[in-house]
């Protein structure tokens, strides 16, 4: 029989396995109010599988490795390696292809570690459900906890306040049940549910869906869909393509220019060699070596190592999991962070603020009456826990209510916005204490119309300040034994108002100041009342700036509590005002995504923090999607970064880690590309002027290997504090201007060395001593590259003393290699020879002038930087 249970999702109201009366549903599922037996549940579990959302397909190690080839620089390296093999330059080909393999393997290993860390965090949020099961057909049902993954269609479950709905269910019995479906719909207001025997067409009040949370009341329900067949899982089957991130855009922009230059270099060298020296194809290995010399061969390795080290450190020390390594660079580049209010800035836990009498002045007696009503509503109603406002009242008022004898309670019900507690008053009298929405309570009070309008205006003014308002009224009645009903809530005496504000998240203010110090502007996208969001900003010490209502073209009417038109976010809603916090209220999920897209279109790098199904579109629209561990599965899987908790402090640490990695990557690119460009320009010029190759291909390869090995130090460097105080962005135009200017300066130094060597090599065979020329230029190149590493390290830290750090030691190593290799046996094998002492003096003079010019140019550039 188990195989006959439905496997399809609850497709919609009025259709599917949940349609019809409760008896029809139970029959269709081959179950009953007593639940399934253990054997039936086991059989259905084998048939339907675990009640878990579909996990994203984990790519194989080979697929992860091959995915690394999509990086533009990696593709260029692979092409150059294959060309080197084609021209039989086996040494060059071997080194290049090894670098490609190492880069792809490192990236794949980093992503695999991130997936393992995410899986470990996912296990921490595994839950249980209360289910009715029987040992056999004759046994009585018993309620016990089972893992949510073990639920099957036909199981009868019990729901209570605070429970997560474990599957799609059809209600059999319910009392006072309200459910929050914000994870599915984005609506913050709880939805009333009831076990209607004959549900109205197109109604869903008799259904609860996986991912929802029970706010109040209780219910017994039958499971109608599990796992991949739930509505929650269906929301995950609509993937959206992600636009290129800030990291992708910047790297691809630089790569496109360099690739064009590299494609032009070999033909130019070949044509020049054939036209001027008649060498033709003999120049091909040298031309390929020149193209390789321009390529930042270590970039994929440096990038992957920097990001992987920072990601591993974040996971280990901050429990922040970076699922997509380039997202760490994007974190360092963000200048706008979009967050919601509830759970991020506030705890979704109201706190009593003021109690006002009818005259609008503070009156603590109003708070006491409200707390007495809350106490006896809790004691006498069927609700197993107070609602949030009752908890706030009792927390402030302390021990109250016990001085009375409680008699009855009429709690909040679906469609009813007030609650009444009945206590024993004076002898022979009963006292009714009613609290609730101001409009509902005042409607039941004996007041002149003018006074009622005045009190409604007073409540409205308090609401406009961003506070929630609770009205309190009392009435005396003759003692009786007959039960009290809502009809008795008439002729009340108005006592006053109690106002509430959301309790701020501890540390939120400090976290926001930290983000502001990092140059990140916070935007609040919330579904709440705009005045509430603005008040929270002010309490946190933020200037809310423009408060927008999604769908409105202006900021007017922010205090208007009436529903607003949705579906269109005006362009003004995405405008960033420098130095302020922009609040967009009444946001739907689609509007959140549209605001994020608008900010990106305006040139900002945007991070978005979200945790519900309704946040998926915005998570995918942002440069960096961020979700907490407790987010719904689809939000976690859509995010680039997963936090252990929904905490802005953790985001600040992640941003700092991203900027540290990005600063090291940028320093590597500055140093390598400017140095490589200068060397290539000098080699091209020397190749046209010299009767021999300015450097043998094997010498070019050896020089590149030495320089590349030294560049690994950038993956372990500690950037200057100034680099961490602002977003790190690689802007291709400015970056290319930088490397062009300093590349030309480096080429001038190389050509000056060429001129010195031409003068120093006297006699009729002036430039025929190839070994001396190659040795001198090899040494000069490595020494100039060591100087560039030190002086262009971060554009500001110019010869400032202190510990040298990894880059300083690497530069010293590079200089030592440049001096030691030519006279060594290795230098002989490479076609070089020892240089006489006078040549070293000449090189020292050239390098001294170059260091001075480089320092002046770098200092001027640093002063021009913002």
PDB file of C-alpha atoms in Angstrom, residues 37 88 122 199 576 581 592 756 781:
ATOM      1  CA  UNK A  37       3.076   2.019  11.944  1.00  0.00           C
ATOM      2  CA  UNK A  88      60.071  22.245 -29.285  1.00  0.00           C
ATOM      3  CA  UNK A 122      24.435  22.385   7.492  1.00  0.00           C
ATOM      4  CA  UNK A 199     -11.737  24.664   2.286  1.00  0.00           C
ATOM      5  CA  UNK A 576      23.034  56.477  -2.928  1.00  0.00           C
ATOM      6  CA  UNK A 581      22.111  55.241   5.201  1.00  0.00           C
ATOM      7  CA  UNK A 592      14.923  43.907  -3.130  1.00  0.00           C
ATOM      8  CA  UNK A 756      76.442  51.209 -20.790  1.00  0.00           C
ATOM      9  CA  UNK A 781      66.934  42.463 -14.938  1.00  0.00           C
TER      10      UNK A 781
END
